[in-house]
Amino acid sequence: MDVIEQRILEIRNKPTIPENAVQEILNQIGSIRKGQSENQKQDLEDIKGMIVASHRYFKERLKVLFPADAQQPEKAEPVSRYDRILSRITPFLQPKFFLFSAGCIVCLVSLALNIRFVERMQQLQDNDIKYRYLLMKGKAEGSDINLLEMNFSRERDNAFIQSLTDTVIDFEYRSRKQAEALERVRLLNEQAEQLKEEAGKFGKP
C-alpha cells in the first residue's frame, strides 16, 4: 500500500491525470489501510481471547488432575496431645483391623493352650510310668526316685524313658498272664473239691 501511494503522489502533478481521480484513489487507499488496521486489531483481540480461554481450560484440567496441588496450603494449627493419641489409635478401631486382631489373638491363645495341654499330658504320662515302675520294683528307694527324676525331669533321656516303658509294659503283660493262670488253677481246684465232696456223698451207705 505504501508503494502504491508513493507512485500516485509522484504522478499527481502530471497534467494528464485529473486531480479528483488522484484524490479519490488516495482516499480509497486510506480506507483500505484503515480497514486493515481495524481487522488486525480485531484479529489481535480474537487471539487474546483464545489465549485467555485456553489458559482457563488448562488451569481447570490441572485442578482435576492434581487436586492436592490446587488446594491452598492451610495454616498449621497446633494439635493437642489427645488428638495425636486419638489419631494413632483410630486405625486400630476400624472393624476390619479389629476382626483381624481378634482372630490373631484367638489363634495365639489356642496355640498356647494346646502347648500347655501337650505339656500337661506328657507330665501325666511320665508320672504314670514312674508309678508303674515303682509298683514293678515293689519298693521306692531313694536311688530309684533319684534315677527317675534325673531321666524324666532334670536331664530328660527319651531313650531311657522308652526302654523303661517297654520294661514296665512287658512286666505287666507277664504279670497279667500269670494272674490269669493262677485264676484258672484256683477254679480247677474248686471244681476238684466239689467233685470230691459229691463223690464222698455217693460213697456213704
XYZ file of C-alpha atoms in Angstrom, residues 24-175:
152
model
C -10.269 9.557 -4.919
C -7.628 6.863 -5.307
C -5.764 8.198 -2.272
C -8.990 8.189 -0.253
C -9.680 4.590 -1.246
C -6.152 3.593 -0.226
C -6.656 5.309 3.158
C -9.939 3.456 3.650
C -8.305 0.154 2.798
C -5.449 0.871 5.191
C -7.911 1.823 7.944
C -9.912 -1.338 7.347
C -6.767 -3.441 7.518
C -5.813 -1.768 10.794
C -9.242 -2.479 12.272
C -9.120 -6.071 11.021
C -5.691 -6.547 12.547
C -6.939 -5.118 15.842
C -9.945 -7.465 15.783
C -7.669 -10.401 15.000
C -5.452 -9.491 17.933
C -8.490 -9.315 20.220
C -9.656 -12.726 18.987
C -6.215 -14.231 19.547
C -6.073 -12.716 23.026
C -9.499 -14.172 23.846
C -8.421 -17.603 22.611
C -5.264 -17.448 24.760
C -7.273 -16.479 27.864
C -9.837 -19.250 27.221
C -7.071 -21.824 26.680
C -5.364 -20.722 29.896
C -8.590 -21.117 31.859
C -9.268 -24.539 30.299
C -5.815 -25.922 31.093
C -5.996 -24.453 34.597
C -9.286 -26.291 35.251
C -7.851 -29.526 33.833
C -4.815 -29.243 36.107
C -7.113 -28.781 39.093
C -8.928 -32.001 38.164
C -5.719 -33.980 37.581
C -3.833 -32.633 40.601
C -6.418 -31.652 43.230
C -3.838 -31.621 46.047
C -1.687 -29.063 44.207
C -4.681 -26.845 43.507
C -5.587 -26.531 47.158
C -4.291 -23.564 49.043
C -1.993 -24.501 51.906
C -3.809 -24.092 55.156
C -2.265 -22.583 58.190
C -0.968 -25.299 60.505
C -2.826 -25.359 63.774
C -1.331 -26.756 66.973
C -2.513 -30.306 67.678
C -3.218 -31.326 71.243
C -1.744 -34.433 72.808
C -5.185 -36.021 73.000
C -5.719 -35.513 69.255
C -2.331 -37.059 68.482
C -3.120 -40.115 70.614
C -6.572 -40.394 69.036
C -5.128 -40.173 65.523
C -2.735 -43.007 66.355
C -5.327 -45.370 67.799
C -8.078 -44.579 65.277
C -6.745 -47.088 62.660
C -6.851 -49.817 65.325
C -10.553 -49.147 65.922
C -11.554 -49.957 62.342
C -13.838 -53.046 62.073
C -11.578 -54.953 59.680
C -8.470 -54.368 61.763
C -10.362 -55.237 64.949
C -11.591 -58.545 63.488
C -8.106 -59.371 62.206
C -6.590 -58.595 65.612
C -9.241 -60.665 67.383
C -8.550 -63.595 65.052
C -4.811 -63.370 65.704
C -5.389 -63.250 69.461
C -7.681 -66.297 69.313
C -5.085 -68.229 67.296
C -2.295 -67.317 69.712
C -4.385 -68.253 72.739
C -5.368 -71.571 71.127
C -1.733 -72.316 70.316
C -0.655 -71.528 73.875
C -3.427 -73.700 75.315
C -2.512 -76.579 73.002
C 1.132 -76.347 74.019
C 0.124 -76.271 77.670
C -2.198 -79.250 77.138
C 0.556 -81.272 75.447
C 2.972 -80.469 78.261
C 0.365 -81.456 80.858
C -0.386 -84.752 79.097
C 3.333 -85.504 78.869
C 3.713 -84.866 82.587
C 0.779 -87.160 83.402
C 2.213 -89.911 81.215
C 5.604 -89.552 82.889
C 4.068 -89.788 86.353
C 2.058 -92.846 85.291
C 5.167 -94.652 84.013
C 7.140 -93.758 87.148
C 4.338 -95.054 89.404
C 4.023 -98.306 87.437
C 7.798 -98.758 87.532
C 7.825 -98.434 91.326
C 4.979 -100.974 91.520
C 7.055 -103.339 89.402
C 10.030 -102.863 91.702
C 7.862 -103.373 94.766
C 9.715 -100.641 96.637
C 10.547 -96.948 96.409
C 14.139 -96.359 97.426
C 15.926 -93.028 97.178
C 18.200 -94.214 94.389
C 15.228 -95.296 92.279
C 13.418 -91.990 92.783
C 16.590 -90.017 92.004
C 17.114 -92.055 88.823
C 13.585 -91.382 87.678
C 13.730 -87.646 88.413
C 17.053 -87.261 86.622
C 15.930 -89.033 83.442
C 12.408 -87.621 83.373
C 12.973 -84.027 84.518
C 16.493 -82.689 85.021
C 18.201 -84.417 82.094
C 15.377 -85.901 80.095
C 16.513 -89.075 78.320
C 13.915 -90.231 75.816
C 15.784 -93.475 75.096
C 15.792 -94.374 78.808
C 12.111 -93.471 79.123
C 11.192 -95.644 76.128
C 13.213 -98.571 77.463
C 11.658 -98.180 80.905
C 8.173 -98.025 79.373
C 8.778 -101.221 77.385
C 10.059 -102.971 80.523
C 7.021 -101.938 82.544
C 4.596 -102.992 79.796
C 6.325 -106.377 79.425
C 6.267 -106.938 83.198
C 2.587 -106.017 83.380
C 1.811 -108.378 80.491
C 3.616 -111.292 82.154
C 2.029 -110.479 85.498
